[in-house]
CSV table of C-alpha atoms in Angstrom, one decimal:
chain,number,residue,atom,x,y,z
A,206,UNK,CA,102.1,121.8,127.6
A,207,UNK,CA,103.6,120.1,124.7
A,208,UNK,CA,106.1,122.2,122.7
A,209,UNK,CA,106.2,121.4,119.1
A,210,UNK,CA,109.3,123.0,117.6
A,211,UNK,CA,109.4,120.2,115.0
A,212,UNK,CA,106.3,122.0,113.5
A,213,UNK,CA,109.0,123.3,111.3
A,214,UNK,CA,109.6,120.0,109.7
A,215,UNK,CA,107.3,120.2,106.7
A,216,UNK,CA,109.6,122.0,104.3
A,217,UNK,CA,111.7,123.2,107.1
A,218,UNK,CA,110.1,126.7,106.9
A,219,UNK,CA,112.0,128.0,109.9
A,220,UNK,CA,115.3,127.2,108.3
A,221,UNK,CA,114.6,130.0,105.9
A,222,UNK,CA,116.6,133.1,106.4
A,223,UNK,CA,114.4,136.0,107.0
A,224,UNK,CA,115.0,139.5,108.4
A,225,UNK,CA,113.3,140.0,111.7
A,226,UNK,CA,110.1,141.9,111.2
A,227,UNK,CA,108.5,144.2,113.7
A,228,UNK,CA,105.6,145.6,111.8
A,229,UNK,CA,103.1,144.7,114.6
A,230,UNK,CA,103.0,146.5,117.8
A,231,UNK,CA,100.9,143.8,119.5
A,232,UNK,CA,103.3,142.5,122.3
A,233,UNK,CA,101.8,139.0,122.0
A,234,UNK,CA,102.7,138.8,118.3
A,235,UNK,CA,106.1,137.3,117.8
A,236,UNK,CA,107.4,136.2,114.5
A,237,UNK,CA,107.9,132.5,113.8
A,238,UNK,CA,111.6,132.9,113.8
A,239,UNK,CA,111.5,134.7,117.2
A,240,UNK,CA,109.2,132.0,118.6
A,241,UNK,CA,111.4,129.1,117.5
A,242,UNK,CA,114.4,130.9,119.0
A,243,UNK,CA,112.6,131.3,122.3
A,244,UNK,CA,111.7,127.6,122.3
A,245,UNK,CA,115.2,126.6,121.5
A,246,UNK,CA,116.6,128.8,124.3
A,247,UNK,CA,114.0,127.3,126.7
A,248,UNK,CA,112.6,130.7,127.4
A,249,UNK,CA,109.0,131.5,128.4
A,250,UNK,CA,106.7,132.1,125.5
A,251,UNK,CA,104.8,135.4,125.6
A,252,UNK,CA,101.1,135.3,126.1
A,253,UNK,CA,101.0,131.5,126.2
A,254,UNK,CA,97.3,130.6,126.7
A,255,UNK,CA,96.5,127.5,128.7
A,256,UNK,CA,93.0,126.0,128.6
A,257,UNK,CA,91.3,123.1,130.2
A,258,UNK,CA,88.3,122.4,128.1
A,259,UNK,CA,86.1,119.3,128.3
A,260,UNK,CA,83.3,117.9,126.2
A,261,UNK,CA,79.8,119.0,127.1
A,262,UNK,CA,78.4,115.6,126.0
A,263,UNK,CA,75.5,117.4,124.4
A,264,UNK,CA,73.5,116.3,121.4
A,265,UNK,CA,73.9,118.1,118.1
A,266,UNK,CA,71.2,120.6,117.2
A,267,UNK,CA,68.8,118.9,114.7
A,268,UNK,CA,69.5,119.6,111.1
A,269,UNK,CA,66.8,121.6,109.3
A,270,UNK,CA,68.4,121.9,105.8
A,271,UNK,CA,68.4,119.2,103.1
A,272,UNK,CA,71.7,118.0,101.7
A,273,UNK,CA,72.8,120.1,98.7
A,274,UNK,CA,74.0,118.2,95.7
A,275,UNK,CA,77.7,118.8,95.0
A,276,UNK,CA,78.5,120.6,91.7
A,277,UNK,CA,79.9,117.4,90.2
A,278,UNK,CA,76.8,115.4,91.2
A,279,UNK,CA,74.6,117.9,89.3
A,280,UNK,CA,76.9,117.6,86.3
A,281,UNK,CA,77.0,113.8,86.4
A,282,UNK,CA,73.4,113.2,85.6
A,283,UNK,CA,74.4,111.7,82.3
A,284,UNK,CA,73.1,108.1,81.9
A,285,UNK,CA,76.1,107.0,79.8
A,286,UNK,CA,78.5,107.7,82.6
A,287,UNK,CA,80.2,104.5,83.8
A,288,UNK,CA,79.6,103.6,87.5
A,289,UNK,CA,82.5,103.9,89.9
A,290,UNK,CA,84.9,101.0,89.9
A,291,UNK,CA,87.6,99.8,92.1
A,292,UNK,CA,89.2,97.6,89.4
A,293,UNK,CA,92.7,99.1,89.8
A,294,UNK,CA,95.5,97.2,88.2
A,295,UNK,CA,97.9,97.4,91.1
A,296,UNK,CA,98.0,94.7,93.7
A,297,UNK,CA,97.4,95.4,97.3
A,298,UNK,CA,100.6,96.5,98.9
A,299,UNK,CA,101.9,95.6,102.4
A,300,UNK,CA,100.0,97.5,105.1
A,301,UNK,CA,97.2,96.3,107.2
A,302,UNK,CA,94.3,97.5,109.3
A,303,UNK,CA,92.8,96.3,112.5
A,304,UNK,CA,89.3,96.6,113.7
A,305,UNK,CA,89.2,98.3,117.1
B,185,UNK,CA,87.1,148.7,102.0
B,186,UNK,CA,83.5,147.6,101.5
B,187,UNK,CA,83.8,147.1,97.8
B,188,UNK,CA,82.8,143.7,96.5
B,189,UNK,CA,84.0,142.1,93.3
B,190,UNK,CA,87.0,140.9,91.5
B,191,UNK,CA,90.2,141.8,93.4
B,192,UNK,CA,88.4,142.9,96.6
B,193,UNK,CA,89.2,140.3,99.2
B,194,UNK,CA,87.0,140.2,102.3
B,195,UNK,CA,89.5,139.9,105.2
B,196,UNK,CA,89.4,139.2,108.9
B,197,UNK,CA,92.4,139.4,111.1
B,198,UNK,CA,92.4,137.1,114.2
B,199,UNK,CA,95.1,138.5,116.5
B,200,UNK,CA,97.2,135.8,118.1
B,201,UNK,CA,95.9,132.9,116.0
B,202,UNK,CA,97.6,131.3,113.1
B,203,UNK,CA,95.4,129.7,110.5
B,204,UNK,CA,95.9,126.1,109.5
B,205,UNK,CA,92.7,125.2,107.5
B,206,UNK,CA,89.7,126.9,105.9
B,207,UNK,CA,86.6,125.1,104.8
B,208,UNK,CA,83.4,126.5,103.3
B,209,UNK,CA,80.1,125.1,104.7
B,210,UNK,CA,78.5,122.6,102.3
B,211,UNK,CA,75.1,124.1,103.3
B,212,UNK,CA,75.5,127.8,103.8
B,213,UNK,CA,77.2,129.7,100.9
B,214,UNK,CA,78.4,132.5,103.1
B,215,UNK,CA,79.7,130.5,106.0
B,216,UNK,CA,83.4,129.5,106.5
B,217,UNK,CA,85.2,127.6,109.2
B,218,UNK,CA,88.8,128.1,110.1
B,219,UNK,CA,91.0,125.9,112.3
B,220,UNK,CA,93.7,128.0,114.0
B,221,UNK,CA,96.5,127.7,116.6
B,222,UNK,CA,98.3,130.0,118.9
B,223,UNK,CA,102.0,130.5,118.3
B,224,UNK,CA,102.0,128.9,114.9
B,225,UNK,CA,101.0,125.5,116.4
B,226,UNK,CA,104.3,125.2,118.2
B,227,UNK,CA,102.7,125.8,121.7
B,228,UNK,CA,99.6,127.0,123.3
B,229,UNK,CA,95.9,126.6,122.6
B,230,UNK,CA,93.7,126.5,119.5
B,231,UNK,CA,90.6,128.1,118.2
B,232,UNK,CA,87.8,127.1,115.8
B,233,UNK,CA,86.5,130.2,114.0
B,234,UNK,CA,83.1,130.2,112.3
B,235,UNK,CA,82.8,133.2,110.0
B,236,UNK,CA,80.0,134.7,107.9
B,237,UNK,CA,80.6,136.9,104.9
B,238,UNK,CA,78.3,139.7,103.7
B,239,UNK,CA,78.5,142.8,101.5
B,240,UNK,CA,80.7,144.6,104.0
B,241,UNK,CA,83.1,141.9,104.7
B,242,UNK,CA,83.8,138.9,106.9
B,243,UNK,CA,82.5,138.8,110.5
B,244,UNK,CA,83.0,136.3,113.3
B,245,UNK,CA,79.8,134.3,114.0
B,246,UNK,CA,81.3,132.1,116.7
B,247,UNK,CA,84.6,131.0,118.1
B,248,UNK,CA,85.4,127.9,120.1
B,249,UNK,CA,88.7,127.4,122.0
B,250,UNK,CA,90.5,124.2,122.5
B,251,UNK,CA,93.4,123.4,124.8
B,252,UNK,CA,95.8,122.7,122.0
B,253,UNK,CA,96.4,123.9,118.4
B,254,UNK,CA,93.8,123.0,115.8
B,255,UNK,CA,95.3,121.8,112.6
B,256,UNK,CA,92.3,120.9,110.3
B,257,UNK,CA,88.5,121.1,110.2
B,258,UNK,CA,85.7,119.4,108.2
B,259,UNK,CA,82.0,120.1,108.0
B,260,UNK,CA,79.4,117.5,108.5
B,261,UNK,CA,77.6,116.3,105.4
B,262,UNK,CA,74.3,115.5,107.2
B,263,UNK,CA,73.9,118.4,109.6
B,264,UNK,CA,74.6,122.1,108.8
B,265,UNK,CA,75.5,122.8,112.5
B,266,UNK,CA,78.2,120.2,113.0
B,267,UNK,CA,81.9,120.3,112.4
B,268,UNK,CA,84.9,118.2,113.4
B,269,UNK,CA,88.4,119.5,114.1
B,270,UNK,CA,91.7,117.8,115.1
B,271,UNK,CA,94.5,119.0,117.3
B,272,UNK,CA,98.0,118.7,118.5
B,273,UNK,CA,97.1,116.6,121.6
B,274,UNK,CA,96.0,113.6,119.5
B,275,UNK,CA,92.2,114.3,119.8
B,276,UNK,CA,89.3,115.1,117.5
B,277,UNK,CA,86.5,117.4,118.6
B,278,UNK,CA,82.8,117.6,117.5
B,279,UNK,CA,81.3,121.1,117.5
B,280,UNK,CA,77.8,122.5,117.1
B,281,UNK,CA,77.7,126.0,115.7
B,282,UNK,CA,74.2,126.6,117.1
B,283,UNK,CA,75.6,126.3,120.6
B,284,UNK,CA,77.8,128.8,122.3
B,285,UNK,CA,79.9,126.3,124.1
B,286,UNK,CA,81.6,123.1,123.1
B,287,UNK,CA,82.9,120.8,122.0
B,288,UNK,CA,80.0,118.3,122.3
B,289,UNK,CA,82.4,115.3,122.0
B,290,UNK,CA,86.1,114.6,122.1
B,291,UNK,CA,87.7,111.5,120.6
B,292,UNK,CA,91.1,110.9,122.0
B,293,UNK,CA,92.9,107.9,120.5
B,294,UNK,CA,95.8,109.1,118.4
B,295,UNK,CA,99.1,109.2,120.3
B,296,UNK,CA,100.5,112.2,118.5
B,297,UNK,CA,99.4,115.3,116.6
B,298,UNK,CA,96.3,114.8,114.4
B,299,UNK,CA,97.0,116.8,111.2
B,300,UNK,CA,94.0,116.0,109.0
B,301,UNK,CA,90.3,115.2,109.2
B,302,UNK,CA,87.8,114.7,106.4
B,303,UNK,CA,84.0,113.9,106.4
B,304,UNK,CA,83.0,111.4,103.7
B,305,UNK,CA,81.6,112.9,100.5
B,306,UNK,CA,79.6,110.0,99.0
B,307,UNK,CA,76.0,109.6,99.8
B,308,UNK,CA,74.9,106.9,102.2
B,309,UNK,CA,77.9,107.2,104.5
B,310,UNK,CA,78.7,109.6,107.3
B,311,UNK,CA,82.2,108.8,108.3
B,312,UNK,CA,85.3,110.8,109.3
B,313,UNK,CA,88.9,109.8,108.6
B,314,UNK,CA,91.8,111.3,110.6
B,315,UNK,CA,95.5,111.2,109.8
B,316,UNK,CA,98.1,111.6,112.5
B,317,UNK,CA,101.8,112.0,113.2
B,318,UNK,CA,101.5,108.6,115.0
B,319,UNK,CA,101.6,107.2,111.4
B,320,UNK,CA,98.0,105.8,111.6
B,321,UNK,CA,94.8,106.7,109.9
B,322,UNK,CA,91.6,106.2,112.0
B,323,UNK,CA,88.0,105.8,110.8
B,324,UNK,CA,85.2,107.3,112.9
B,325,UNK,CA,81.5,107.3,113.0
B,326,UNK,CA,80.9,110.5,114.9
B,327,UNK,CA,77.8,109.0,116.6
B,328,UNK,CA,80.1,106.3,118.1
B,329,UNK,CA,82.5,107.2,120.9
B,330,UNK,CA,85.5,105.3,119.6
B,331,UNK,CA,87.1,104.7,116.3
B,332,UNK,CA,85.8,101.9,114.0
B,333,UNK,CA,89.2,101.0,112.5
B,334,UNK,CA,92.9,101.9,112.4
B,335,UNK,CA,94.8,101.7,109.2
B,336,UNK,CA,98.6,101.1,109.4
B,337,UNK,CA,101.3,101.1,106.7
B,338,UNK,CA,102.7,104.6,106.5
B,339,UNK,CA,106.2,104.8,107.7
B,340,UNK,CA,106.3,108.4,108.7
B,341,UNK,CA,103.9,111.1,109.9
B,342,UNK,CA,100.6,111.5,108.0
B,343,UNK,CA,99.8,114.9,106.7
B,344,UNK,CA,96.5,114.5,104.8
B,345,UNK,CA,93.6,112.1,104.5
B,346,UNK,CA,90.9,112.8,101.9
B,347,UNK,CA,87.8,110.7,100.9
B,348,UNK,CA,87.1,109.9,97.3
B,349,UNK,CA,84.1,112.0,96.1
B,350,UNK,CA,83.0,109.1,93.9
B,351,UNK,CA,84.0,105.7,95.3
B,352,UNK,CA,82.3,104.8,98.6
B,353,UNK,CA,84.6,103.8,101.3
B,354,UNK,CA,87.8,104.8,99.5
B,355,UNK,CA,90.2,107.5,100.8
B,356,UNK,CA,93.7,108.7,100.0
B,357,UNK,CA,96.5,109.7,102.4
B,358,UNK,CA,99.9,111.3,102.1
B,359,UNK,CA,102.9,111.1,104.4
B,360,UNK,CA,106.4,112.1,105.3
B,361,UNK,CA,107.3,108.7,103.9
B,362,UNK,CA,107.0,110.2,100.4
B,363,UNK,CA,104.1,108.0,99.4
B,364,UNK,CA,100.5,108.6,98.4
B,365,UNK,CA,98.3,105.7,99.5
B,366,UNK,CA,94.8,104.7,98.4
B,367,UNK,CA,92.8,102.7,100.9
B,368,UNK,CA,89.6,100.7,100.7
B,369,UNK,CA,87.6,100.8,104.0
B,370,UNK,CA,85.8,97.6,103.1
B,371,UNK,CA,88.9,95.5,102.7
B,372,UNK,CA,90.6,97.3,105.6
B,373,UNK,CA,93.8,97.4,103.7
B,374,UNK,CA,95.9,99.7,101.5
B,375,UNK,CA,95.1,99.2,97.8
B,376,UNK,CA,97.8,101.2,96.1
B,377,UNK,CA,101.1,102.7,97.3
B,378,UNK,CA,102.5,105.4,95.1
B,379,UNK,CA,106.0,106.7,95.7
B,380,UNK,CA,104.8,110.1,94.4
B,381,UNK,CA,107.7,112.4,95.3
B,382,UNK,CA,111.2,112.2,96.6
B,383,UNK,CA,110.1,114.5,99.4
B,384,UNK,CA,107.5,114.7,102.2
B,385,UNK,CA,104.0,115.0,100.7
B,386,UNK,CA,101.9,117.4,102.7
B,387,UNK,CA,98.6,117.3,100.7
B,388,UNK,CA,96.5,115.5,98.1
B,389,UNK,CA,93.1,115.8,96.6
B,390,UNK,CA,90.7,114.0,94.3
B,391,UNK,CA,89.5,115.3,90.9
B,392,UNK,CA,85.8,115.9,91.1
B,393,UNK,CA,85.2,114.8,87.5
B,394,UNK,CA,87.6,111.9,87.0
B,395,UNK,CA,87.3,109.2,89.7
B,396,UNK,CA,90.8,107.9,88.9
B,397,UNK,CA,92.7,111.2,89.1
B,398,UNK,CA,94.4,112.7,92.2
B,399,UNK,CA,96.9,115.5,92.8
B,400,UNK,CA,99.7,115.6,95.3
B,401,UNK,CA,101.6,118.6,96.7
B,402,UNK,CA,105.0,118.2,98.3
B,403,UNK,CA,108.0,119.8,100.0
B,404,UNK,CA,109.8,119.6,96.7
B,405,UNK,CA,107.6,122.5,95.5
B,406,UNK,CA,105.9,120.4,92.8
B,407,UNK,CA,102.3,119.3,92.2
B,408,UNK,CA,101.9,115.9,90.5
B,409,UNK,CA,98.8,114.3,89.0
B,410,UNK,CA,98.2,110.6,89.4
B,411,UNK,CA,95.9,108.3,87.3
B,412,UNK,CA,95.2,105.3,89.5
B,413,UNK,CA,95.0,103.1,86.4
B,414,UNK,CA,98.7,103.6,85.8
B,415,UNK,CA,100.7,105.0,88.6
B,416,UNK,CA,104.2,104.4,87.2
B,417,UNK,CA,104.6,108.1,86.4
B,418,UNK,CA,102.6,111.2,87.0
B,419,UNK,CA,100.1,112.4,84.3
B,420,UNK,CA,101.1,116.0,85.0
B,421,UNK,CA,103.6,118.0,87.0
B,422,UNK,CA,103.1,121.6,87.9
B,423,UNK,CA,106.1,123.8,88.8
B,424,UNK,CA,106.2,127.3,90.1
B,425,UNK,CA,106.0,127.3,93.9
B,426,UNK,CA,109.3,128.2,95.5
B,427,UNK,CA,108.8,126.6,98.9
B,428,UNK,CA,106.9,123.5,100.2
B,429,UNK,CA,103.3,123.1,99.0
B,430,UNK,CA,101.0,123.0,102.1
B,431,UNK,CA,97.6,122.2,100.6
B,432,UNK,CA,96.1,121.5,97.2
B,433,UNK,CA,92.5,121.3,96.1
B,434,UNK,CA,90.7,120.5,92.9
B,435,UNK,CA,88.0,122.8,91.7
B,436,UNK,CA,84.4,121.6,92.4
B,437,UNK,CA,83.4,123.1,89.1
B,438,UNK,CA,86.2,122.6,86.6
B,439,UNK,CA,87.6,119.2,85.8
B,440,UNK,CA,91.2,120.4,85.1
B,441,UNK,CA,91.4,123.4,87.5
B,442,UNK,CA,93.1,123.3,90.9
B,443,UNK,CA,94.5,125.6,93.5
B,444,UNK,CA,97.5,125.2,95.8
B,445,UNK,CA,98.9,127.2,98.7
B,446,UNK,CA,102.5,127.2,100.0
B,447,UNK,CA,105.2,128.2,102.4
B,448,UNK,CA,106.2,130.7,99.7
B,449,UNK,CA,103.2,132.8,100.9
B,450,UNK,CA,101.3,132.4,97.6
B,451,UNK,CA,98.1,130.7,96.4
B,452,UNK,CA,98.4,129.5,92.8
B,453,UNK,CA,95.7,128.5,90.4
B,454,UNK,CA,96.4,126.0,87.7
B,455,UNK,CA,94.7,124.3,84.7
B,456,UNK,CA,96.7,121.2,84.1
B,457,UNK,CA,95.2,120.7,80.6
B,458,UNK,CA,96.8,123.9,79.2
B,459,UNK,CA,100.3,124.1,77.8
B,460,UNK,CA,100.9,127.0,80.1
B,461,UNK,CA,99.1,125.7,83.2
B,462,UNK,CA,99.8,128.4,85.8
B,463,UNK,CA,96.7,130.6,85.6
B,464,UNK,CA,97.4,133.1,88.4
B,465,UNK,CA,99.5,133.7,91.4
B,466,UNK,CA,97.9,135.4,94.4
B,467,UNK,CA,100.3,136.9,96.9
B,468,UNK,CA,98.2,138.6,99.5
B,469,UNK,CA,99.6,137.0,102.7
B,470,UNK,CA,102.9,137.8,104.5
B,471,UNK,CA,103.4,134.4,106.1
B,472,UNK,CA,103.0,130.7,105.3
B,473,UNK,CA,99.7,130.1,103.7
B,474,UNK,CA,98.2,126.9,105.1
B,475,UNK,CA,94.5,126.9,104.6
B,476,UNK,CA,92.7,126.9,101.2
B,477,UNK,CA,89.2,126.0,100.0
B,478,UNK,CA,87.1,126.6,96.8
B,479,UNK,CA,83.5,127.3,97.3
B,480,UNK,CA,80.9,124.7,96.5
B,481,UNK,CA,78.3,127.4,95.8
B,482,UNK,CA,80.2,129.9,93.7
B,483,UNK,CA,82.4,128.8,90.8
B,484,UNK,CA,84.7,131.9,91.5
B,485,UNK,CA,85.0,132.1,95.2
B,486,UNK,CA,88.1,131.1,97.2
B,487,UNK,CA,89.0,131.2,100.9
B,488,UNK,CA,92.5,131.0,102.4
B,489,UNK,CA,94.2,131.6,105.8
B,490,UNK,CA,97.8,132.0,106.8
B,491,UNK,CA,100.2,132.4,109.7
B,492,UNK,CA,99.9,136.2,109.3
B,493,UNK,CA,96.6,135.9,111.3
B,494,UNK,CA,94.6,136.8,108.2
B,495,UNK,CA,91.6,134.9,106.7
B,496,UNK,CA,90.5,136.0,103.3
B,497,UNK,CA,87.6,135.3,100.9
B,498,UNK,CA,88.1,136.5,97.3
B,499,UNK,CA,87.3,135.9,93.6
B,500,UNK,CA,90.6,135.4,91.7
B,501,UNK,CA,90.5,136.9,88.2
B,502,UNK,CA,91.4,133.6,86.5
B,503,UNK,CA,88.1,132.0,87.8
B,504,UNK,CA,85.9,135.0,86.9
B,505,UNK,CA,87.2,135.2,83.3
B,506,UNK,CA,86.3,132.0,81.5
């Protein structure tokens, strides 16, 4: 099972100093700070659930509802509105794509 | 507890699951999907929650487990039963809410965590983009078992990928490399690279009433507006969040209204056209608030989810008072 302690990286939320909270009596509930400490100490995580799930390879249930127009599509029924363009000024930048 | 109206949030607690994304169904006004992970996404499994709201609150319609944390979810735009999620093990999953077990399909190509999925919004296309910590974006036709295309260029992990609601085949992405990038599926290359912040950019969204306008939300606590016709400087900057901004969404109903949620536990509502743009700060979570969506059916309704195990649907005062 992959551990992901670097989940803290966006904005380093776990670097925040917070007082330990114990408002929940549920033993499986550990705070984020407690959990990161357990991971860093290499300890077993409480209630860790392991699943082995595979695709059923089934077909989706047939749709019975029509597509609903988006609010902005309903509002855009003004004939004077310019069609979408891709005429941006900037040049294409480095970066590429490959067809798989 | 059963009161409905301004200020009365409908709430569901999901013990042992930490919410990452919330998305209203484009078909059913009262249906919400929530992608969640065990142990804050750091370890363990994940769950897709499908919820229905009624007068008395929020109830669970179905839940589907996956072997790793689920980080984002998107509804199909051509079948009210279908959704796609993405997960920490590098895979995407296709689910059917009419069936008790799933997923129907699993698409495993990314080599690291997949942090974003989005189903195309323009008519005539039914495609999904995914953004991953492996620094690539992949394009998928969910009826095909493998990706159609891989887009490279980002120099760090990708946090968000969002289709343009107006320009077919065009999507935006943001990354830890501090750039917002605009891609054109048809030319299979990046069109614009915008160094939008001096910090990791966790989220972006397109304005629904101006095809050239996007907003980015970053770890520097700021939201910035970008006009694709001139990207040298932002057209607006919104300050107020006190920790990283996790997600930002434009209103489906108001051209200049948007909402953002943050590691500061709050959801904030903004009108960038006003001199005092912060409309309202909602602080009803006790942990990082990661999922946020504005209803396509009600101009006032909002959903969010956080790492406090709570999912909420509510009508913030600023959207109910014109």
